[in-house]
């Protein structure tokens, strides 16, 4: 088990902290997950309320306890919830790979916060979880995501045609991967 006494571990960086999602994060996460500049990249319909966001936080917490995903709130220097990130899924025996996902409030885009957050997530995945490969799936027109994974050392491995079904129909995604031996 990768949780500390049943709790999601807190990861601390230079300017931010990754910690378990809490109900008090729901208002901030609702603003992010329903923001018109963020929604197109989520691949899901925008949330309709803070209550619905609280329900999603509860579901993600339950899934973390069952080791089906691992998602953190990204908390900035002033204690503000800036977004979320983590492992959407992972498989150990037979693969030793995981898939990362992330979202950030547009108020913080271009300041290096997501790079710092994902460096913590990758370090945790490679050293604590024992992953050998971490994957990222990005929509082909999501230039910011492409730049981010490139900066982190991911390699583009190809286009997965009509890989995801979203509210707007089937969508292609670019597959990027980073191997433990390439990390750092």
PDB file of C-alpha atoms in Angstrom:
ATOM      1  CA  UNK A   1       0.000   0.000   0.000  1.00  0.00           C
ATOM      2  CA  UNK A   2       1.282   3.455  -0.916  1.00  0.00           C
ATOM      3  CA  UNK A   3      -0.720   5.412   1.597  1.00  0.00           C
ATOM      4  CA  UNK A   4       0.616   6.364   5.033  1.00  0.00           C
ATOM      5  CA  UNK A   5      -1.682   4.762   7.623  1.00  0.00           C
ATOM      6  CA  UNK A   6      -4.578   4.925   5.171  1.00  0.00           C
ATOM      7  CA  UNK A   7      -3.930   8.611   4.355  1.00  0.00           C
ATOM      8  CA  UNK A   8      -2.606  10.193   1.204  1.00  0.00           C
ATOM      9  CA  UNK A   9       0.930  11.415   1.979  1.00  0.00           C
ATOM     10  CA  UNK A  10       1.711  15.119   1.832  1.00  0.00           C
ATOM     11  CA  UNK A  11       4.460  16.045  -0.643  1.00  0.00           C
ATOM     12  CA  UNK A  12       6.256  19.351  -0.158  1.00  0.00           C
ATOM     13  CA  UNK A  13       8.080  21.339  -2.823  1.00  0.00           C
ATOM     14  CA  UNK A  14       9.861  24.682  -2.863  1.00  0.00           C
ATOM     15  CA  UNK A  15       6.712  26.785  -3.349  1.00  0.00           C
ATOM     16  CA  UNK A  16       3.814  24.407  -2.967  1.00  0.00           C
ATOM     17  CA  UNK A  17       2.416  21.427  -1.175  1.00  0.00           C
ATOM     18  CA  UNK A  18       0.509  18.436  -2.486  1.00  0.00           C
ATOM     19  CA  UNK A  19      -1.961  17.177   0.105  1.00  0.00           C
ATOM     20  CA  UNK A  20      -5.079  15.098   0.335  1.00  0.00           C
ATOM     21  CA  UNK A  21      -8.196  16.684  -1.127  1.00  0.00           C
ATOM     22  CA  UNK A  22     -10.615  17.976   1.488  1.00  0.00           C
ATOM     23  CA  UNK A  23     -14.234  19.097   1.370  1.00  0.00           C
ATOM     24  CA  UNK A  24     -13.038  22.636   2.086  1.00  0.00           C
ATOM     25  CA  UNK A  25     -11.195  22.486  -1.275  1.00  0.00           C
ATOM     26  CA  UNK A  26     -14.480  21.976  -3.130  1.00  0.00           C
ATOM     27  CA  UNK A  27     -15.221  25.650  -3.878  1.00  0.00           C
ATOM     28  CA  UNK A  28     -11.746  26.276  -5.310  1.00  0.00           C
ATOM     29  CA  UNK A  29     -11.701  23.001  -7.251  1.00  0.00           C
ATOM     30  CA  UNK A  30     -15.202  23.706  -8.584  1.00  0.00           C
ATOM     31  CA  UNK A  31     -13.982  27.064  -9.959  1.00  0.00           C
ATOM     32  CA  UNK A  32     -11.057  25.283 -11.649  1.00  0.00           C
ATOM     33  CA  UNK A  33     -12.914  22.204 -12.920  1.00  0.00           C
ATOM     34  CA  UNK A  34     -15.708  24.339 -14.373  1.00  0.00           C
ATOM     35  CA  UNK A  35     -13.479  27.124 -15.755  1.00  0.00           C
ATOM     36  CA  UNK A  36     -14.012  27.576 -19.526  1.00  0.00           C
ATOM     37  CA  UNK A  37     -10.240  27.509 -20.179  1.00  0.00           C
ATOM     38  CA  UNK A  38      -9.789  24.255 -18.213  1.00  0.00           C
ATOM     39  CA  UNK A  39     -12.912  22.253 -19.128  1.00  0.00           C
ATOM     40  CA  UNK A  40     -11.870  21.455 -22.739  1.00  0.00           C
ATOM     41  CA  UNK A  41      -8.821  19.556 -21.479  1.00  0.00           C
ATOM     42  CA  UNK A  42     -10.590  17.540 -18.779  1.00  0.00           C
ATOM     43  CA  UNK A  43     -12.461  15.240 -21.145  1.00  0.00           C
ATOM     44  CA  UNK A  44     -15.540  15.353 -18.926  1.00  0.00           C
ATOM     45  CA  UNK A  45     -18.564  17.612 -18.629  1.00  0.00           C
ATOM     46  CA  UNK A  46     -18.045  20.625 -16.356  1.00  0.00           C
ATOM     47  CA  UNK A  47     -19.225  20.163 -12.809  1.00  0.00           C
ATOM     48  CA  UNK A  48     -22.482  21.936 -12.003  1.00  0.00           C
ATOM     49  CA  UNK A  49     -22.031  22.777  -8.313  1.00  0.00           C
ATOM     50  CA  UNK A  50     -19.796  22.771  -5.259  1.00  0.00           C
ATOM     51  CA  UNK A  51     -21.884  19.881  -3.932  1.00  0.00           C
ATOM     52  CA  UNK A  52     -21.097  17.844  -7.046  1.00  0.00           C
ATOM     53  CA  UNK A  53     -17.421  18.704  -6.535  1.00  0.00           C
ATOM     54  CA  UNK A  54     -17.616  17.480  -2.923  1.00  0.00           C
ATOM     55  CA  UNK A  55     -19.057  14.209  -4.235  1.00  0.00           C
ATOM     56  CA  UNK A  56     -16.178  13.880  -6.703  1.00  0.00           C
ATOM     57  CA  UNK A  57     -13.638  14.562  -3.935  1.00  0.00           C
ATOM     58  CA  UNK A  58     -15.289  11.812  -1.841  1.00  0.00           C
ATOM     59  CA  UNK A  59     -15.133   9.412  -4.795  1.00  0.00           C
ATOM     60  CA  UNK A  60     -11.468  10.202  -5.485  1.00  0.00           C
ATOM     61  CA  UNK A  61     -10.650   9.704  -1.789  1.00  0.00           C
ATOM     62  CA  UNK A  62     -12.427   6.336  -1.784  1.00  0.00           C
ATOM     63  CA  UNK A  63     -10.588   5.291  -4.947  1.00  0.00           C
ATOM     64  CA  UNK A  64      -7.264   6.283  -3.349  1.00  0.00           C
ATOM     65  CA  UNK A  65      -7.980   4.038  -0.364  1.00  0.00           C
ATOM     66  CA  UNK A  66      -8.694   1.206  -2.807  1.00  0.00           C
ATOM     67  CA  UNK A  67      -5.457   2.081  -4.674  1.00  0.00           C
ATOM     68  CA  UNK A  68      -7.292   2.856  -7.894  1.00  0.00           C
ATOM     69  CA  UNK A  69      -6.003   6.423  -8.184  1.00  0.00           C
ATOM     70  CA  UNK A  70      -4.010   8.949  -6.182  1.00  0.00           C
ATOM     71  CA  UNK A  71      -4.953  12.623  -6.483  1.00  0.00           C
ATOM     72  CA  UNK A  72      -3.624  15.580  -4.522  1.00  0.00           C
ATOM     73  CA  UNK A  73      -4.795  19.167  -4.134  1.00  0.00           C
ATOM     74  CA  UNK A  74      -2.054  21.595  -5.144  1.00  0.00           C
ATOM     75  CA  UNK A  75      -1.736  24.239  -2.420  1.00  0.00           C
ATOM     76  CA  UNK A  76       0.244  27.416  -3.083  1.00  0.00           C
ATOM     77  CA  UNK A  77       2.389  29.573  -0.821  1.00  0.00           C
ATOM     78  CA  UNK A  78      -0.613  31.457   0.610  1.00  0.00           C
ATOM     79  CA  UNK A  79      -2.600  28.284   1.297  1.00  0.00           C
ATOM     80  CA  UNK A  80      -4.748  28.704  -1.827  1.00  0.00           C
ATOM     81  CA  UNK A  81      -5.841  25.562  -3.716  1.00  0.00           C
ATOM     82  CA  UNK A  82      -4.418  26.069  -7.209  1.00  0.00           C
ATOM     83  CA  UNK A  83      -5.419  22.792  -8.868  1.00  0.00           C
ATOM     84  CA  UNK A  84      -4.924  19.058  -8.577  1.00  0.00           C
ATOM     85  CA  UNK A  85      -2.638  16.351  -9.882  1.00  0.00           C
ATOM     86  CA  UNK A  86      -1.728  12.744  -9.390  1.00  0.00           C
ATOM     87  CA  UNK A  87      -2.030   9.252 -10.775  1.00  0.00           C
ATOM     88  CA  UNK A  88      -5.233   8.499 -12.671  1.00  0.00           C
ATOM     89  CA  UNK A  89      -4.273   4.824 -12.579  1.00  0.00           C
ATOM     90  CA  UNK A  90      -1.325   2.508 -12.170  1.00  0.00           C
ATOM     91  CA  UNK A  91      -0.387  -1.129 -12.508  1.00  0.00           C
ATOM     92  CA  UNK A  92       2.546  -2.721 -10.728  1.00  0.00           C
ATOM     93  CA  UNK A  93       3.143  -6.454 -11.371  1.00  0.00           C
ATOM     94  CA  UNK A  94       3.458  -7.081 -15.074  1.00  0.00           C
ATOM     95  CA  UNK A  95       3.832  -3.411 -16.028  1.00  0.00           C
ATOM     96  CA  UNK A  96       5.115  -1.075 -13.271  1.00  0.00           C
ATOM     97  CA  UNK A  97       3.536   1.899 -15.004  1.00  0.00           C
ATOM     98  CA  UNK A  98       1.208   4.726 -14.092  1.00  0.00           C
ATOM     99  CA  UNK A  99      -0.728   7.493 -15.817  1.00  0.00           C
ATOM    100  CA  UNK A 100      -0.566  11.070 -14.544  1.00  0.00           C
ATOM    101  CA  UNK A 101      -3.159  13.805 -14.852  1.00  0.00           C
ATOM    102  CA  UNK A 102      -3.294  17.415 -13.729  1.00  0.00           C
ATOM    103  CA  UNK A 103      -5.231  20.659 -13.810  1.00  0.00           C
ATOM    104  CA  UNK A 104      -4.349  24.165 -12.699  1.00  0.00           C
ATOM    105  CA  UNK A 105      -6.256  27.411 -12.328  1.00  0.00           C
ATOM    106  CA  UNK A 106      -5.474  29.730 -15.256  1.00  0.00           C
ATOM    107  CA  UNK A 107      -4.500  32.343 -12.626  1.00  0.00           C
ATOM    108  CA  UNK A 108      -1.302  30.323 -12.110  1.00  0.00           C
ATOM    109  CA  UNK A 109      -0.467  29.263 -15.672  1.00  0.00           C
ATOM    110  CA  UNK A 110       3.044  29.985 -16.928  1.00  0.00           C
ATOM    111  CA  UNK A 111       4.629  30.309 -13.467  1.00  0.00           C
ATOM    112  CA  UNK A 112       6.172  26.818 -13.162  1.00  0.00           C
ATOM    113  CA  UNK A 113       3.793  25.571 -10.465  1.00  0.00           C
ATOM    114  CA  UNK A 114       2.573  22.518 -12.385  1.00  0.00           C
ATOM    115  CA  UNK A 115       6.119  21.537 -13.307  1.00  0.00           C
ATOM    116  CA  UNK A 116       7.044  21.657  -9.622  1.00  0.00           C
ATOM    117  CA  UNK A 117       3.936  19.671  -8.653  1.00  0.00           C
ATOM    118  CA  UNK A 118       4.519  16.972 -11.259  1.00  0.00           C
ATOM    119  CA  UNK A 119       8.178  16.668 -10.264  1.00  0.00           C
ATOM    120  CA  UNK A 120       6.919  15.712  -6.785  1.00  0.00           C
ATOM    121  CA  UNK A 121       4.396  13.264  -8.273  1.00  0.00           C
ATOM    122  CA  UNK A 122       7.044  11.663 -10.493  1.00  0.00           C
ATOM    123  CA  UNK A 123       9.540  11.386  -7.638  1.00  0.00           C
ATOM    124  CA  UNK A 124       6.889   9.676  -5.516  1.00  0.00           C
ATOM    125  CA  UNK A 125       5.931   7.329  -8.351  1.00  0.00           C
ATOM    126  CA  UNK A 126       9.457   6.273  -9.231  1.00  0.00           C
ATOM    127  CA  UNK A 127      10.866   6.026  -5.709  1.00  0.00           C
ATOM    128  CA  UNK A 128       7.973   5.104  -3.405  1.00  0.00           C
ATOM    129  CA  UNK A 129       5.536   3.321  -5.706  1.00  0.00           C
ATOM    130  CA  UNK A 130       8.278   1.574  -7.695  1.00  0.00           C
ATOM    131  CA  UNK A 131       7.025   2.610 -11.125  1.00  0.00           C
ATOM    132  CA  UNK A 132       9.287   2.105 -14.123  1.00  0.00           C
ATOM    133  CA  UNK A 133       7.186   4.077 -16.613  1.00  0.00           C
ATOM    134  CA  UNK A 134       4.873   7.061 -16.277  1.00  0.00           C
ATOM    135  CA  UNK A 135       2.519   7.978 -19.093  1.00  0.00           C
ATOM    136  CA  UNK A 136       0.716  11.203 -19.945  1.00  0.00           C
ATOM    137  CA  UNK A 137      -2.124  11.482 -22.437  1.00  0.00           C
ATOM    138  CA  UNK A 138      -2.541  14.926 -24.008  1.00  0.00           C
ATOM    139  CA  UNK A 139      -4.991  16.214 -26.578  1.00  0.00           C
ATOM    140  CA  UNK A 140      -3.039  17.076 -29.755  1.00  0.00           C
ATOM    141  CA  UNK A 141      -4.095  20.747 -29.622  1.00  0.00           C
ATOM    142  CA  UNK A 142      -3.214  21.211 -25.922  1.00  0.00           C
ATOM    143  CA  UNK A 143       0.049  23.063 -26.538  1.00  0.00           C
ATOM    144  CA  UNK A 144       0.579  23.897 -22.849  1.00  0.00           C
ATOM    145  CA  UNK A 145       0.380  20.211 -21.847  1.00  0.00           C
ATOM    146  CA  UNK A 146       2.794  19.235 -24.618  1.00  0.00           C
ATOM    147  CA  UNK A 147       5.285  21.856 -23.442  1.00  0.00           C
ATOM    148  CA  UNK A 148       4.926  20.731 -19.823  1.00  0.00           C
ATOM    149  CA  UNK A 149       5.587  17.043 -20.434  1.00  0.00           C
ATOM    150  CA  UNK A 150       8.442  17.908 -22.790  1.00  0.00           C
ATOM    151  CA  UNK A 151      10.031  20.073 -20.077  1.00  0.00           C
ATOM    152  CA  UNK A 152       9.748  17.129 -17.659  1.00  0.00           C
ATOM    153  CA  UNK A 153      11.598  14.841 -20.090  1.00  0.00           C
ATOM    154  CA  UNK A 154       8.683  12.820 -21.469  1.00  0.00           C
ATOM    155  CA  UNK A 155       9.023  11.408 -24.982  1.00  0.00           C
ATOM    156  CA  UNK A 156       6.130  11.442 -27.451  1.00  0.00           C
ATOM    157  CA  UNK A 157       5.432   7.851 -28.462  1.00  0.00           C
ATOM    158  CA  UNK A 158       2.523   8.324 -30.825  1.00  0.00           C
ATOM    159  CA  UNK A 159      -1.055   9.284 -31.543  1.00  0.00           C
ATOM    160  CA  UNK A 160      -3.857   7.151 -30.144  1.00  0.00           C
ATOM    161  CA  UNK A 161      -6.734   7.698 -32.576  1.00  0.00           C
ATOM    162  CA  UNK A 162     -10.208   8.258 -31.084  1.00  0.00           C
ATOM    163  CA  UNK A 163      -8.834   7.035 -27.752  1.00  0.00           C
ATOM    164  CA  UNK A 164     -11.229   8.894 -25.447  1.00  0.00           C
ATOM    165  CA  UNK A 165     -14.923   9.512 -25.618  1.00  0.00           C
ATOM    166  CA  UNK A 166     -15.784  12.980 -24.346  1.00  0.00           C
ATOM    167  CA  UNK A 167     -18.958  15.086 -24.345  1.00  0.00           C
ATOM    168  CA  UNK A 168     -17.892  16.373 -27.780  1.00  0.00           C
ATOM    169  CA  UNK A 169     -17.322  12.874 -29.223  1.00  0.00           C
ATOM    170  CA  UNK A 170     -14.321  10.624 -29.738  1.00  0.00           C
ATOM    171  CA  UNK A 171     -10.976  12.377 -29.302  1.00  0.00           C
ATOM    172  CA  UNK A 172      -7.434  11.536 -30.347  1.00  0.00           C
ATOM    173  CA  UNK A 173      -4.689  11.781 -27.723  1.00  0.00           C
ATOM    174  CA  UNK A 174      -0.919  11.941 -27.926  1.00  0.00           C
ATOM    175  CA  UNK A 175       0.852   9.392 -25.741  1.00  0.00           C
ATOM    176  CA  UNK A 176       3.936  10.587 -23.869  1.00  0.00           C
ATOM    177  CA  UNK A 177       6.052   8.481 -21.507  1.00  0.00           C
ATOM    178  CA  UNK A 178       8.955   8.901 -19.106  1.00  0.00           C
ATOM    179  CA  UNK A 179      11.031   5.951 -17.911  1.00  0.00           C
ATOM    180  CA  UNK A 180      12.643   5.737 -14.484  1.00  0.00           C
ATOM    181  CA  UNK A 181      16.099   5.582 -16.124  1.00  0.00           C
ATOM    182  CA  UNK A 182      15.348   8.892 -17.888  1.00  0.00           C
ATOM    183  CA  UNK A 183      14.098  10.628 -14.734  1.00  0.00           C
ATOM    184  CA  UNK A 184      16.492  13.298 -13.477  1.00  0.00           C
TER     185      UNK A 184
END
